[in-house]
Tab-separated table of C-alpha atoms and ligand atoms in Angstrom:
chain	number	residue	atom	x	y	z
R	30	MET	CA	30.496	-1.225	2.362
R	31	SER	CA	31.071	-2.490	5.835
R	32	VAL	CA	34.318	-1.445	7.321
R	33	ILE	CA	35.918	-4.234	8.827
R	34	TYR	CA	39.023	-2.593	10.400
R	35	ASN	CA	39.333	1.091	10.745
R	36	ARG	CA	43.089	1.152	10.159
R	37	VAL	CA	45.305	-1.521	8.249
R	38	ALA	CA	48.530	-1.210	7.498
R	39	LEU	CA	50.407	-2.912	5.029
R	40	ILE	CA	54.139	-3.820	5.569
R	41	GLY	CA	56.194	-4.342	2.058
R	42	LEU	CA	54.050	-2.878	-1.301
R	43	GLY	CA	54.213	-5.344	-4.125
R	44	LEU	CA	51.541	-7.503	-5.975
R	45	ILE	CA	50.043	-9.093	-2.992
R	46	ALA	CA	49.907	-5.845	-0.937
R	47	SER	CA	49.008	-4.029	-3.911
R	48	SER	CA	46.003	-6.076	-4.664
R	49	MET	CA	44.866	-6.543	-1.367
R	50	PHE	CA	44.407	-2.673	-1.473
R	51	TRP	CA	42.424	-2.277	-4.272
R	52	ALA	CA	40.144	-5.451	-3.035
R	53	MET	CA	39.324	-3.533	0.280
R	54	LYS	CA	39.248	-0.290	-1.396
R	55	ARG	CA	36.560	-1.553	-3.655
R	56	ARG	CA	34.028	-2.714	-1.066
R	57	GLY	CA	35.113	-0.313	1.860
R	58	LEU	CA	36.401	-2.591	3.998
R	59	ALA	CA	38.900	-0.321	5.442
R	60	GLY	CA	38.697	3.116	7.050
R	61	GLU	CA	42.125	3.788	6.717
R	62	VAL	CA	44.892	2.355	4.905
R	63	THR	CA	48.613	2.926	5.869
R	64	GLY	CA	51.427	1.699	4.110
R	65	PHE	CA	55.177	0.898	4.075
R	66	ALA	CA	57.807	-0.078	1.454
R	67	ARG	CA	61.725	-0.333	2.263
R	68	SER	CA	62.664	1.517	-0.882
R	69	ALA	CA	62.378	5.083	-1.312
R	70	GLU	CA	61.378	4.384	-5.083
R	71	THR	CA	58.614	1.860	-4.908
R	72	ARG	CA	56.938	4.397	-1.812
R	73	GLU	CA	57.013	7.363	-4.507
R	74	THR	CA	55.336	4.861	-6.793
R	75	ALA	CA	52.704	4.208	-4.372
R	76	ARG	CA	52.207	7.771	-3.856
R	77	ARG	CA	51.739	8.593	-7.030
R	78	ILE	CA	49.493	5.212	-7.903
R	79	GLY	CA	47.352	6.110	-4.732
R	80	LEU	CA	48.172	2.599	-3.244
R	81	CYS	CA	47.629	3.405	0.372
R	82	ASP	CA	45.653	6.400	2.092
R	83	ARG	CA	49.119	6.995	3.732
R	84	VAL	CA	52.683	5.795	3.157
R	85	PHE	CA	55.354	6.028	5.578
R	86	ASP	CA	59.220	5.881	5.524
R	87	THR	CA	59.341	4.077	8.535
R	88	ALA	CA	57.500	0.535	9.545
R	89	ARG	CA	57.166	1.341	12.695
R	90	GLU	CA	55.059	4.863	11.752
R	91	ALA	CA	52.503	2.798	8.948
R	92	VAL	CA	51.608	0.151	11.825
R	93	GLU	CA	51.309	2.729	14.671
R	94	GLY	CA	47.479	2.773	15.372
R	95	ALA	CA	46.723	-0.484	13.064
R	96	ASP	CA	43.936	-2.683	13.984
R	97	LEU	CA	45.241	-4.984	11.497
R	98	VAL	CA	48.729	-5.635	10.068
R	99	VAL	CA	49.679	-7.544	7.322
R	100	LEU	CA	53.243	-8.942	6.166
R	101	CYS	CA	53.171	-8.611	2.669
R	102	VAL	CA	57.253	-9.231	2.726
R	103	PRO	CA	59.260	-12.301	1.249
R	104	VAL	CA	59.298	-15.432	3.803
R	105	GLY	CA	62.401	-14.629	4.688
R	106	VAL	CA	62.362	-11.197	6.335
R	107	MET	CA	59.357	-11.191	8.186
R	108	GLY	CA	60.805	-12.063	11.426
R	109	ASP	CA	63.130	-9.361	11.148
R	110	VAL	CA	60.337	-6.802	10.380
R	111	VAL	CA	58.686	-8.187	13.405
R	112	ALA	CA	60.820	-7.796	15.635
R	113	GLU	CA	61.248	-3.694	14.141
R	114	ILE	CA	57.473	-3.285	14.608
R	115	ALA	CA	57.095	-4.793	17.873
R	116	SER	CA	56.762	-2.151	20.098
R	117	ALA	CA	55.009	0.194	18.054
R	118	LEU	CA	52.223	-2.414	17.489
R	119	LYS	CA	48.565	-1.253	19.050
R	120	PRO	CA	47.573	-3.420	21.708
R	121	GLY	CA	44.773	-5.240	20.702
R	122	ALA	CA	45.713	-5.082	17.005
R	123	THR	CA	45.858	-8.436	14.770
R	124	LEU	CA	49.137	-9.570	12.857
R	125	THR	CA	48.599	-11.550	9.673
R	126	ASP	CA	51.183	-12.404	7.250
R	127	VAL	CA	50.829	-13.209	3.513
R	128	GLY	CA	53.498	-15.808	3.049
R	129	SER	CA	53.680	-18.679	0.923
R	130	VAL	CA	55.566	-20.769	3.722
R	131	LYS	CA	53.569	-21.352	7.319
R	132	ARG	CA	55.868	-22.679	9.400
R	133	ASP	CA	59.340	-20.851	9.256
R	134	VAL	CA	57.426	-17.606	9.544
R	135	ILE	CA	55.833	-18.781	12.897
R	136	GLU	CA	58.653	-19.874	14.066
R	137	ASN	CA	60.361	-16.792	13.255
R	138	VAL	CA	57.829	-14.348	13.940
R	139	THR	CA	56.307	-15.847	17.237
R	140	PRO	CA	59.583	-14.867	19.702
R	141	HIS	CA	59.228	-10.953	18.832
R	142	LEU	CA	55.174	-10.884	19.598
R	143	PRO	CA	53.727	-8.937	22.174
R	144	GLU	CA	51.703	-10.571	24.924
R	145	ASN	CA	48.590	-8.324	23.539
R	146	VAL	CA	48.660	-8.675	20.000
R	147	HIS	CA	47.023	-11.337	18.001
R	148	PHE	CA	48.812	-12.817	15.368
R	149	ILE	CA	46.934	-15.381	12.704
R	150	PRO	CA	49.323	-16.390	9.691
R	151	GLY	CA	47.066	-16.568	6.566
R	152	HIS	CA	48.066	-16.958	2.319
R	153	PRO	CA	46.442	-16.850	-0.250
R	154	ILE	CA	46.381	-19.312	-3.059
R	155	ALA	CA	46.205	-16.229	-5.572
R	156	GLY	CA	49.035	-15.233	-7.404
R	157	THR	CA	50.460	-13.957	-10.504
R	158	GLU	CA	54.345	-13.777	-11.864
R	159	HIS	CA	54.608	-9.924	-12.156
R	160	SER	CA	55.889	-8.130	-9.110
R	161	GLY	CA	56.163	-4.607	-7.494
R	162	PRO	CA	53.516	-1.788	-6.246
R	163	GLU	CA	51.973	-1.566	-9.684
R	164	SER	CA	51.194	-5.408	-10.486
R	165	GLY	CA	48.325	-5.820	-8.201
R	166	PHE	CA	44.405	-5.831	-9.117
R	167	ALA	CA	41.205	-6.100	-7.121
R	168	GLU	CA	40.511	-9.001	-8.656
R	169	LEU	CA	43.377	-11.210	-7.826
R	170	PHE	CA	41.514	-13.132	-5.267
R	171	ASP	CA	38.112	-13.777	-6.066
R	172	ASN	CA	37.091	-17.170	-5.850
R	173	ARG	CA	40.524	-18.111	-4.541
R	174	TRP	CA	41.426	-19.929	-1.402
R	175	LEU	CA	42.668	-17.971	1.305
R	176	LEU	CA	44.219	-20.137	4.098
R	177	LEU	CA	44.196	-19.217	7.632
R	178	VAL	CA	46.572	-21.335	10.187
R	179	PRO	CA	46.326	-19.814	13.388
R	180	VAL	CA	48.824	-20.319	15.798
R	181	GLU	CA	47.516	-22.109	19.385
R	182	GLY	CA	45.808	-20.029	21.557
R	183	SER	CA	44.187	-17.987	18.894
R	184	ASP	CA	41.750	-15.898	19.951
R	185	PRO	CA	38.529	-16.963	17.676
R	186	ASP	CA	37.412	-13.406	17.670
R	187	ALA	CA	40.113	-12.211	16.284
R	188	ILE	CA	40.230	-14.939	13.909
R	189	ALA	CA	36.394	-14.933	12.439
R	190	ARG	CA	37.117	-10.849	12.157
R	191	LEU	CA	40.099	-11.696	9.545
R	192	ARG	CA	38.113	-14.583	8.066
R	193	HIS	CA	35.210	-11.734	7.387
R	194	LEU	CA	38.125	-9.715	5.519
R	195	TRP	CA	39.301	-11.891	3.213
R	196	GLU	CA	35.576	-13.553	2.360
R	197	GLU	CA	34.521	-9.919	1.618
R	198	ILE	CA	37.778	-9.708	-0.798
R	199	GLY	CA	36.556	-12.017	-2.202
R	200	SER	CA	38.799	-15.635	-1.287
R	201	ASN	CA	37.391	-19.017	-0.375
R	202	VAL	CA	39.057	-19.338	3.399
R	203	GLU	CA	39.670	-22.291	5.427
R	204	GLU	CA	41.905	-23.211	8.162
R	205	MET	CA	44.479	-25.426	7.628
R	206	GLU	CA	47.382	-26.533	10.420
R	207	ALA	CA	51.160	-25.286	9.093
R	208	GLU	CA	53.034	-28.680	8.465
R	209	HIS	CA	50.140	-29.671	6.485
R	210	HIS	CA	50.100	-26.843	5.011
R	211	ASP	CA	53.790	-26.756	3.804
R	212	LEU	CA	53.706	-30.080	2.867
R	213	VAL	CA	50.601	-29.570	0.275
R	214	LEU	CA	52.128	-26.142	-0.877
R	215	ALA	CA	55.229	-27.854	-1.571
R	216	VAL	CA	53.149	-30.265	-3.863
R	217	THR	CA	51.030	-28.137	-5.650
R	218	SER	CA	52.971	-24.993	-6.174
R	219	HIS	CA	56.661	-24.957	-4.452
R	220	ALA	CA	57.603	-28.471	-6.354
R	221	PRO	CA	55.918	-27.180	-9.437
R	222	HIS	CA	58.328	-23.620	-9.698
R	223	LEU	CA	61.287	-25.297	-9.014
R	224	ILE	CA	60.481	-27.935	-12.225
R	225	ALA	CA	59.327	-24.808	-14.342
R	226	TYR	CA	63.018	-22.620	-13.694
R	227	THR	CA	64.959	-25.768	-14.255
R	228	MET	CA	62.682	-26.670	-17.239
R	229	VAL	CA	62.884	-22.870	-19.040
R	230	GLY	CA	66.817	-23.255	-17.865
R	231	VAL	CA	67.620	-26.604	-19.698
R	232	ALA	CA	65.656	-24.869	-23.097
R	233	ASP	CA	68.174	-22.041	-22.218
R	234	ASP	CA	71.224	-24.009	-22.239
R	235	LEU	CA	70.112	-25.682	-25.217
R	236	ARG	CA	69.543	-22.100	-27.393
R	237	ARG	CA	72.595	-21.703	-27.958
R	238	VAL	CA	73.360	-24.873	-29.522
R	239	THR	CA	69.929	-24.263	-31.446
R	240	ASP	CA	69.749	-21.073	-32.353
R	241	SER	CA	66.671	-19.988	-30.449
R	242	GLU	CA	64.615	-22.337	-32.044
R	243	VAL	CA	63.490	-23.037	-28.839
R	244	ILE	CA	61.780	-20.049	-28.167
R	245	LYS	CA	60.329	-19.495	-31.742
R	246	TYR	CA	59.183	-22.847	-31.708
R	247	SER	CA	57.634	-23.270	-27.973
R	248	ALA	CA	54.620	-25.188	-27.397
R	249	ALA	CA	51.903	-24.171	-24.802
R	250	GLY	CA	53.093	-26.298	-22.490
R	251	PHE	CA	56.742	-24.464	-22.431
R	252	ARG	CA	55.243	-21.389	-22.650
R	253	ASP	CA	53.338	-21.734	-19.250
R	254	PHE	CA	57.106	-22.696	-17.807
R	255	THR	CA	57.955	-19.611	-19.012
R	256	ARG	CA	55.915	-17.700	-17.305
R	257	ILE	CA	56.325	-19.450	-13.909
R	258	ALA	CA	59.752	-19.075	-14.382
R	259	ALA	CA	59.709	-15.045	-14.693
R	260	SER	CA	58.611	-15.118	-11.288
R	261	ASP	CA	60.164	-12.995	-8.684
R	262	PRO	CA	63.937	-14.438	-7.648
R	263	THR	CA	63.965	-13.040	-3.871
R	264	MET	CA	60.167	-14.556	-3.227
R	265	TRP	CA	61.159	-17.980	-4.554
R	266	ARG	CA	64.510	-18.358	-3.459
R	267	ASP	CA	63.173	-17.605	0.186
R	268	VAL	CA	60.085	-20.033	-0.328
R	269	PHE	CA	62.706	-22.669	-1.187
R	270	LEU	CA	64.864	-21.860	1.872
R	271	THR	CA	62.235	-22.017	4.146
R	272	ASN	CA	60.276	-24.600	3.060
R	273	LYS	CA	63.350	-27.140	2.607
R	274	ASP	CA	62.451	-30.163	4.342
R	275	ALA	CA	58.827	-30.159	3.099
R	276	THR	CA	60.120	-29.318	-0.931
R	277	LEU	CA	63.149	-31.474	-0.659
R	278	GLU	CA	61.049	-34.475	0.354
R	279	ILE	CA	58.832	-34.292	-2.884
R	280	LEU	CA	61.513	-33.042	-5.336
R	281	GLY	CA	62.283	-36.966	-3.949
R	282	ARG	CA	59.732	-37.931	-4.714
R	283	PHE	CA	59.264	-36.410	-8.267
R	284	THR	CA	63.113	-38.006	-9.197
R	285	GLU	CA	62.054	-41.609	-8.605
R	286	GLU	CA	59.025	-41.289	-10.849
R	287	LEU	CA	61.221	-39.655	-12.969
R	288	PHE	CA	63.543	-42.193	-13.800
R	289	ALA	CA	61.201	-44.808	-13.362
R	290	LEU	CA	59.834	-42.722	-17.038
R	291	GLN	CA	63.184	-42.410	-18.496
R	292	ARG	CA	64.092	-46.197	-18.202
R	293	ALA	CA	60.534	-46.707	-19.247
R	294	ILE	CA	61.632	-44.833	-22.473
R	295	ARG	CA	64.914	-46.233	-22.654
R	296	THR	CA	63.881	-49.883	-22.654
R	297	GLY	CA	60.296	-49.636	-24.775
R	298	ASP	CA	58.419	-50.152	-22.042
R	299	GLY	CA	55.335	-48.461	-23.592
R	300	GLU	CA	53.059	-50.311	-21.391
R	301	HIS	CA	54.197	-48.275	-18.916
R	302	LEU	CA	54.451	-45.088	-19.720
R	303	HIS	CA	50.274	-45.202	-21.748
R	304	ASP	CA	49.375	-46.582	-17.871
R	305	TYR	CA	50.873	-43.684	-16.022
R	306	PHE	CA	49.369	-41.339	-18.368
R	307	THR	CA	45.661	-42.764	-18.205
R	308	ARG	CA	46.645	-42.398	-14.318
R	309	THR	CA	47.226	-38.701	-14.492
R	310	ARG	CA	44.410	-37.947	-17.119
R	311	ALA	CA	41.699	-39.288	-14.810
R	312	ILE	CA	43.491	-36.918	-11.987
R	313	ARG	CA	42.578	-34.175	-14.415
R	314	ARG	CA	39.788	-34.903	-15.475
R	315	SER	CA	37.991	-35.697	-11.642
R	316	ILE	CA	38.999	-32.269	-11.045
R	317	ILE	CA	37.591	-30.893	-13.576
R	318	GLU	CA	34.170	-32.955	-13.285
R	319	ALA	CA	34.268	-31.664	-9.698
R	320	GLY	CA	34.051	-28.191	-10.868
R	321	GLN	CA	37.001	-27.557	-8.664
R	322	ASP	CA	39.140	-26.065	-11.552
R	323	THR	CA	37.792	-22.372	-11.915
R	324	ASP	CA	40.290	-21.521	-14.732
R	325	ALA	CA	39.782	-24.145	-16.772
R	326	PRO	CA	38.567	-23.881	-20.360
R	327	ASP	CA	35.777	-25.809	-21.405
R	328	PHE	CA	37.980	-28.368	-23.698
R	329	GLY	CA	34.590	-29.798	-25.752
R	330	ARG	CA	33.031	-30.559	-22.349
R	331	GLY	CA	30.006	-33.188	-23.211
R	332	LYS	CA	32.037	-34.219	-26.311
R	333	ARG	CA	34.504	-35.873	-23.973
R	334	SER	CA	34.333	-39.669	-25.115
R	335	LYS	CA	34.518	-41.716	-21.407
Y	1498	LIG	N1	53.470	-13.372	-6.151
Y	1498	LIG	C1	52.679	-14.339	-5.746
Y	1498	LIG	O1	51.577	-14.925	-6.631
Y	1498	LIG	C2	52.293	-15.045	-4.240
Y	1498	LIG	C3	52.756	-14.264	-3.432
Y	1498	LIG	N2	52.406	-14.595	-1.930
Y	1498	LIG	C4	53.394	-14.006	-0.842
Y	1498	LIG	O2	53.357	-13.005	-0.566
Y	1498	LIG	C5	54.757	-12.024	0.028
Y	1498	LIG	C6	54.575	-11.187	-1.190
Y	1498	LIG	O3	55.011	-11.662	-2.338
Y	1498	LIG	P1	54.523	-10.138	-3.870
Y	1498	LIG	O4	53.560	-9.406	-3.117
Y	1498	LIG	O5	54.228	-11.058	-4.807
Y	1498	LIG	O6	56.051	-9.601	-3.488
Y	1498	LIG	P2	56.231	-8.364	-4.466
Y	1498	LIG	O7	58.176	-8.979	-4.652
Y	1498	LIG	O8	56.112	-7.779	-5.342
Y	1498	LIG	O9	56.899	-7.164	-3.226
Y	1498	LIG	C7	57.220	-7.232	-1.982
Y	1498	LIG	C8	57.578	-6.210	-1.472
Y	1498	LIG	O10	58.060	-6.178	0.044
Y	1498	LIG	C9	59.789	-5.173	-0.190
Y	1498	LIG	N3	60.480	-5.516	0.878
Y	1498	LIG	C10	61.596	-7.083	0.514
Y	1498	LIG	N4	62.135	-7.124	1.267
Y	1498	LIG	C11	61.591	-6.267	2.650
Y	1498	LIG	C12	61.928	-5.765	3.971
Y	1498	LIG	N5	63.075	-6.217	4.802
Y	1498	LIG	N6	61.368	-4.540	4.914
Y	1498	LIG	C13	60.784	-4.155	4.290
Y	1498	LIG	N7	60.077	-4.500	2.467
Y	1498	LIG	C14	59.974	-5.695	1.971
Y	1498	LIG	C15	60.098	-5.217	-1.499
Y	1498	LIG	O11	60.820	-4.167	-1.904
Y	1498	LIG	C16	58.926	-5.376	-2.268
Y	1498	LIG	O12	58.141	-4.033	-2.574
Y	1498	LIG	C17	55.753	-13.138	0.060
Y	1498	LIG	O13	55.911	-13.937	1.327
Y	1498	LIG	C18	55.302	-14.442	-0.660
Y	1498	LIG	O14	55.861	-16.006	-0.826
Y	1498	LIG	C19	51.497	-14.886	-1.543
Y	1498	LIG	C20	50.569	-15.919	-2.301
Y	1498	LIG	C21	51.010	-15.634	-3.803
Y	1499	LIG	O1	51.497	-17.662	-10.958
Y	1499	LIG	C1	50.766	-18.713	-10.343
Y	1499	LIG	O2	50.687	-19.933	-11.088
Y	1499	LIG	C2	51.101	-19.109	-9.084
Y	1499	LIG	O3	51.148	-20.354	-8.343
Y	1499	LIG	C3	50.414	-18.243	-7.811
Y	1499	LIG	C4	51.276	-18.251	-6.714
Y	1499	LIG	C5	52.504	-18.499	-6.184
Y	1499	LIG	C6	52.361	-18.325	-5.065
Y	1499	LIG	C7	51.387	-18.903	-3.978
Y	1499	LIG	O4	52.346	-18.541	-2.400
Y	1499	LIG	C8	50.596	-18.967	-4.192
Y	1499	LIG	C9	50.109	-18.419	-5.735
């Protein structure tokens, strides 16, 4: 138990804020945690379940005197929230965020920043399809990546302290440049979410034709898509609108490959299909063999043919 920040303020009390709260409480990492949520209903729920030591009705009150302020709202409103709280921030405080997109957040937050506040953007690569104040749990960030995206001139001591907090929360921390972050996440998270949304939409259209068979006989692959496609609509709308360039770049490449596979199916080019699937299978295996997939079930490891 060691306090890293005397007072932490969480703005936006959903999945990520509530998980951070329970993770910090678990190890006594914050002296006091204050919170603000936009809707009265969320504030009421937070008070009822003991989420935050004190919940305020305005964001400005919540951040007053805070050594660390964490923005846990959808990426599209980060700039507006900072405009509102900027003059209430404590001199020398650290301001961070947990948004899934970094370049747009930096562009929208920076113009409102007071001189004496350290802004250090962040992104936990951990989440679920659930949202809201009751969806969080202390273990969410255990052994997950936390990417810090320091802006030019960030104070090294402030970065080290925030890194220490996330490590004590349970994450593995790495630093990354904003542009690179947005491209990597477009490949690993944003485009896959859009594909899942699309696939479930297609199946839903089909369901009207086949009278619920799609859902009734859905195999594991499709069930995984439905889990991802149940993610929060506001959050994901904002992700796509703010990481537009990188997402469109990846979707362009995806479409090209999809057309090539479509053509191979139409022309009966089994060699193309077999070569493609052999390549993708090797990627999955190399990830597991490098020990990088902590979620992977042990699919007969050791029994696998070479
Ligand atoms: N859900 C996930 O799996 C992950 C989400 N993130 C990022 O974390 C951030 C928060 O996401 P979640 O906690 O999942 O969302 P959530 O939907 O569970 O919570 C967001 C909260 O922000 C509030 N909010 C919305 N607009 C607001 C405004 N203008 N002012 C004040 N509060 C406002 C909402 O009412 C809600 O309480 C997002 O930026 C998201 O991109 C990052 C990693 C994973
Ligand atoms: O639930 C899932 O499959 C996720 O992909 C979670 C997630 C969602 C958004 C992020 O920015 C980071 C992680």
